[in-house]
Short mmCIF file of C-alpha atoms in Angstrom, two decimals:
data_model
loop_
_atom_site.label_atom_id
_atom_site.label_comp_id
_atom_site.label_asym_id
_atom_site.label_seq_id
_atom_site.Cartn_x
_atom_site.Cartn_y
_atom_site.Cartn_z
CA MET F 1 0.02 -0.08 -0.02
CA ARG F 2 1.60 3.23 -1.06
CA ALA F 3 0.25 6.59 0.37
CA ARG F 4 0.54 9.20 -2.55
CA LEU F 5 0.89 12.20 -0.25
CA TRP F 6 2.43 14.21 -3.08
CA HIS F 7 -0.54 13.72 -5.38
CA LYS F 8 -3.79 15.57 -4.52
CA SER F 9 -6.53 13.93 -6.40
CA ALA F 10 -20.33 -23.09 15.29
CA MET F 11 -17.27 -24.93 14.64
CA ASP F 12 -14.73 -26.15 17.13
CA ARG F 13 -11.71 -23.94 17.07
CA SER F 14 -9.38 -25.84 19.33
CA HIS F 15 -7.21 -26.76 16.60
CA SER F 16 -5.56 -25.06 13.63
CA PRO F 17 -7.15 -25.27 10.15
CA HIS F 18 -6.29 -28.42 8.17
CA HIS F 19 -4.29 -27.16 5.09
CA ALA F 20 -4.90 -29.17 2.05
CA PRO F 21 -1.86 -29.73 -0.21
CA LEU F 22 -1.14 -26.71 -2.31
CA SER F 23 -0.49 -28.61 -5.58
CA GLN F 24 -4.16 -28.99 -6.51
CA GLY F 25 -4.02 -26.48 -9.35
CA PHE F 26 -3.99 -22.69 -9.28
CA PRO F 27 -7.22 -21.31 -7.69
CA PRO F 28 -9.39 -19.35 -10.26
CA VAL F 29 -10.26 -16.67 -7.76
CA LEU F 30 -6.47 -16.11 -7.44
CA ALA F 31 -6.20 -15.90 -11.17
CA TRP F 32 -8.99 -13.37 -11.50
CA LEU F 33 -7.75 -11.14 -8.78
CA ILE F 34 -4.16 -11.07 -10.39
CA ALA F 35 -5.63 -10.35 -13.89
CA LEU F 36 -7.60 -7.41 -12.37
CA ASN F 37 -4.46 -6.13 -10.85
CA LEU F 38 -2.04 -6.63 -13.86
CA LEU F 39 -4.35 -5.22 -16.57
CA PRO F 40 -4.46 -1.50 -15.29
CA GLU F 41 -0.75 -1.50 -14.68
CA ALA F 42 0.10 -3.03 -17.91
CA ILE F 43 -2.10 -0.10 -19.75
CA LEU F 44 -0.34 2.44 -17.66
CA GLN F 45 3.04 1.11 -18.30
CA MET F 46 2.24 1.16 -22.16
CA SER F 47 1.09 4.77 -21.80
CA ASP F 48 4.33 5.72 -19.77
CA GLN F 49 6.20 4.46 -22.92
CA GLY F 50 4.19 6.23 -25.48
CA ILE F 51 2.69 3.12 -26.86
CA ILE F 52 -0.84 3.91 -26.27
CA GLY F 53 -3.03 6.62 -24.99
CA PRO F 54 -1.96 10.10 -23.62
CA PRO F 55 1.32 10.33 -21.50
CA CYS F 56 -0.93 11.84 -18.68
CA LEU F 57 -2.99 8.56 -18.47
CA ARG F 58 -1.31 7.40 -15.09
CA ALA F 59 -1.98 10.76 -13.54
CA LEU F 60 -5.70 10.59 -14.73
CA ALA F 61 -5.98 7.01 -13.56
CA TYR F 62 -4.77 8.02 -9.97
CA HIS F 63 -7.03 11.12 -10.16
CA LEU F 64 -10.26 9.16 -10.97
CA GLY F 65 -9.25 5.67 -9.27
CA ALA F 66 -7.15 6.45 -6.22
CA PHE F 67 -8.73 6.50 -2.76
CA GLN F 68 -9.13 10.25 -1.75
CA PRO F 69 -10.61 10.93 1.51
CA ASP F 70 -11.26 14.62 0.74
CA LEU F 71 -13.73 13.71 -1.92
CA LEU F 72 -15.91 12.44 0.79
CA THR F 73 -15.98 15.73 2.49
CA ALA F 74 -14.82 19.14 1.01
CA SER F 75 -14.35 18.76 -2.65
CA GLY F 76 -17.00 16.08 -3.33
CA PRO F 77 -17.06 13.32 -6.02
CA LEU F 78 -15.70 13.86 -9.48
CA TYR F 79 -18.35 11.71 -11.23
CA PRO F 80 -21.39 9.90 -10.05
CA GLY F 81 -20.79 7.30 -7.67
CA HIS F 82 -17.21 8.22 -7.46
CA SER F 83 -17.35 8.34 -3.59
CA LEU F 84 -18.30 4.64 -3.48
CA VAL F 85 -16.37 3.17 -6.46
CA MET F 86 -13.02 4.48 -5.26
CA PHE F 87 -13.37 2.26 -2.11
CA PHE F 88 -12.49 -0.53 -4.62
CA THR F 89 -10.79 0.93 -7.59
CA TYR F 90 -7.82 2.11 -5.53
CA GLY F 91 -6.93 -1.36 -4.63
CA PHE F 92 -6.37 -2.30 -8.31
CA LEU F 93 -4.02 0.61 -9.05
CA HIS F 94 -0.29 0.59 -8.34
CA THR F 95 2.69 3.00 -8.46
CA GLY F 96 4.73 0.87 -10.74
CA LEU F 97 6.07 -2.52 -11.46
CA PRO F 98 7.98 -3.01 -8.30
CA HIS F 99 4.91 -2.26 -6.16
CA LEU F 100 2.72 -4.38 -8.21
CA ALA F 101 5.25 -7.32 -8.20
CA VAL F 102 5.62 -7.35 -4.50
CA ASN F 103 1.73 -7.19 -3.95
CA MET F 104 1.02 -10.02 -6.51
CA LEU F 105 3.81 -12.43 -4.95
CA THR F 106 2.28 -11.85 -1.62
CA LEU F 107 -1.10 -12.38 -3.03
CA VAL F 108 -0.25 -15.74 -4.68
CA TRP F 109 1.81 -17.13 -1.45
CA LEU F 110 -0.75 -16.15 1.16
CA GLY F 111 -3.79 -16.72 -1.09
CA ARG F 112 -2.87 -20.34 -1.99
CA ILE F 113 -2.38 -21.04 1.83
CA ILE F 114 -5.60 -19.79 2.79
CA LEU F 115 -7.41 -21.25 -0.11
CA SER F 116 -6.26 -24.71 1.20
CA TYR F 117 -8.90 -24.44 3.88
CA ARG F 118 -11.10 -21.52 3.18
CA THR F 119 -13.79 -21.38 0.28
CA SER F 120 -13.16 -19.03 -2.65
CA GLU F 121 -16.38 -17.21 -1.74
CA THR F 122 -15.23 -16.42 1.68
CA PHE F 123 -11.55 -15.44 0.33
CA LEU F 124 -13.06 -13.08 -2.05
CA ILE F 125 -15.36 -11.50 0.69
CA VAL F 126 -12.48 -11.10 2.95
CA TYR F 127 -10.42 -9.46 0.25
CA LEU F 128 -13.02 -6.95 -0.65
CA MET F 129 -14.18 -6.07 2.93
CA SER F 130 -10.50 -5.61 3.78
CA MET F 131 -10.00 -3.36 0.82
CA VAL F 132 -13.00 -1.21 2.20
CA GLY F 133 -11.87 -1.46 5.82
CA ALA F 134 -8.30 -0.15 4.66
CA ALA F 135 -9.82 2.85 3.06
CA GLU F 136 -12.18 3.66 5.84
CA VAL F 137 -9.36 3.75 8.39
CA PHE F 138 -7.15 5.84 6.09
CA ALA F 139 -10.04 8.34 5.70
CA LEU F 140 -10.41 8.40 9.57
CA ILE F 141 -6.77 8.81 10.45
CA GLY F 142 -4.87 9.32 7.45
CA PRO F 143 -3.16 12.54 6.41
CA ALA F 144 -5.15 15.55 4.95
CA GLY F 145 -4.83 15.81 1.23
CA GLY F 146 -3.46 12.36 0.77
CA ASP F 147 -4.62 9.58 -1.34
CA VAL F 148 -3.73 5.94 -1.52
CA VAL F 149 -3.34 3.23 -4.20
CA GLY F 150 -2.52 -0.40 -3.94
CA ALA F 151 -3.65 -3.96 -2.94
CA SER F 152 -1.73 -3.97 0.29
CA GLY F 153 -4.77 -3.27 2.44
CA ALA F 154 -6.56 -6.20 1.03
CA LEU F 155 -3.39 -8.32 1.53
CA PHE F 156 -3.20 -7.28 5.20
CA GLY F 157 -6.69 -8.33 5.70
CA LEU F 158 -5.79 -11.86 4.37
CA LEU F 159 -2.85 -11.72 6.87
CA GLY F 160 -5.37 -10.85 9.70
CA LEU F 161 -7.56 -13.75 8.59
CA TYR F 162 -4.70 -16.13 8.46
CA ALA F 163 -3.42 -14.96 11.94
CA VAL F 164 -6.87 -15.60 13.57
CA ASP F 165 -7.49 -18.90 11.70
CA ASN F 166 -4.13 -20.24 12.89
CA LYS F 167 -4.53 -18.88 16.45
CA VAL F 168 -1.45 -16.64 16.13
CA LEU F 169 -3.74 -14.19 18.11
CA ILE F 170 -5.60 -16.48 20.36
CA PRO F 171 -3.53 -17.84 23.08
CA ASP F 172 -4.65 -21.35 24.50
CA GLY F 173 -6.02 -21.73 27.80
CA SER F 174 -7.43 -18.37 28.14
CA LYS F 175 -10.65 -17.99 30.43
CA ASN F 176 -11.64 -14.59 29.03
CA ARG F 177 -11.17 -15.73 25.37
CA PRO F 178 -13.15 -12.76 23.66
CA ILE F 179 -11.32 -10.19 25.77
CA VAL F 180 -7.94 -11.67 25.08
CA GLN F 181 -8.70 -11.98 21.43
CA ILE F 182 -9.46 -8.33 21.25
CA ALA F 183 -6.46 -7.45 23.17
CA TRP F 184 -4.11 -9.37 21.01
CA LEU F 185 -5.80 -7.88 17.91
CA ILE F 186 -5.23 -4.40 19.25
CA LEU F 187 -1.47 -5.20 19.95
CA ALA F 188 -0.94 -6.74 16.71
CA THR F 189 -2.49 -3.81 14.74
CA ALA F 190 -0.43 -1.27 16.91
CA ALA F 191 2.73 -3.39 16.14
CA LEU F 192 1.91 -3.30 12.45
CA GLY F 193 1.42 0.39 12.45
CA VAL F 194 4.78 0.98 14.17
CA THR F 195 6.41 -1.40 11.77
CA ASP F 196 5.08 0.55 8.80
CA LEU F 197 6.21 4.08 10.33
CA VAL F 198 9.67 2.73 10.96
CA SER F 199 9.88 1.54 7.33
CA GLN F 200 8.63 4.81 6.04
CA ILE F 201 11.30 6.70 8.17
CA LEU F 202 14.11 4.25 6.88
CA LEU F 203 13.07 4.03 3.37
CA GLY F 204 11.93 7.63 2.82
CA ALA F 205 8.83 6.66 1.05
CA PRO F 206 5.21 7.23 2.08
CA VAL F 207 3.66 4.23 3.61
CA ALA F 208 -0.01 4.10 4.29
CA TRP F 209 0.10 2.51 7.62
CA GLN F 210 -3.41 3.39 8.38
CA ALA F 211 -4.61 1.28 5.52
CA HIS F 212 -2.61 -1.57 6.48
CA ALA F 213 -3.88 -1.61 10.02
CA GLY F 214 -7.54 -1.06 8.70
CA GLY F 215 -7.15 -4.06 6.40
CA PHE F 216 -5.58 -6.31 8.99
CA VAL F 217 -8.40 -5.61 11.38
CA ALA F 218 -11.04 -6.15 8.88
CA GLY F 219 -9.91 -9.58 7.91
CA ALA F 220 -9.28 -10.63 11.61
CA LEU F 221 -12.84 -9.61 12.49
CA VAL F 222 -14.15 -11.82 9.66
CA ALA F 223 -12.28 -14.68 10.89
CA PHE F 224 -13.47 -14.11 14.51
CA VAL F 225 -17.25 -14.25 13.44
CA SER F 226 -16.90 -16.82 10.72
CA PRO F 227 -14.70 -19.77 11.70
CA PRO F 228 -13.29 -21.96 8.72
CA ARG F 229 -14.70 -25.31 8.14
CA TYR F 230 -11.47 -27.00 8.04
CA ALA F 231 -11.74 -28.54 4.67
CA SER F 232 -10.29 -27.91 1.26
CA ALA F 233 -12.74 -26.07 -0.96
CA ARG F 234 -12.36 -23.86 -3.89
#
């Protein structure tokens, strides 16, 4: 997830999920998500090279598709439905090939693991809900005048889902299980935010830690309320 601040525009859960072998073919839902992420960047790359379209196509795509909290308040939407559409379109735009490559490799690696025990429908719901949750948190506590693009919010949602499914955030033997779950979720989210801030300071590049944290929380909450069925399903 990249913050573009310079651009104004009733199942037993006493055991971990059973992971089916990852060699059962490539999940179609992953193929579709990857294609939806690759296509915009491929078009923008060709535009950057002067092969197709105007040279300002990337800036226009960010202007129309990036998540821009200011459009929810002061300046208003740029076209009908913009204030709703941008909660999803930003997640399929990237700042370049390196940004896209890192996110897609993460999607394949984490997605195949989760899809070995979660259904494709649940996977897609978590992906989209995490995308929306990431944007909402960025809108609430993100910098004024900033906007954001990238699939990282959705990917952190998958990470939150995986962490809860595999009891990373649920210590065994706790008598106050819901309270402990919430406490660990808060601590994990805070640690995630600190890590992103440190990365931003060291690398000198803007990182939308608010969106990462929001996506992580959204994915974890879905896992809390919807336990996996511990069976391979695609």
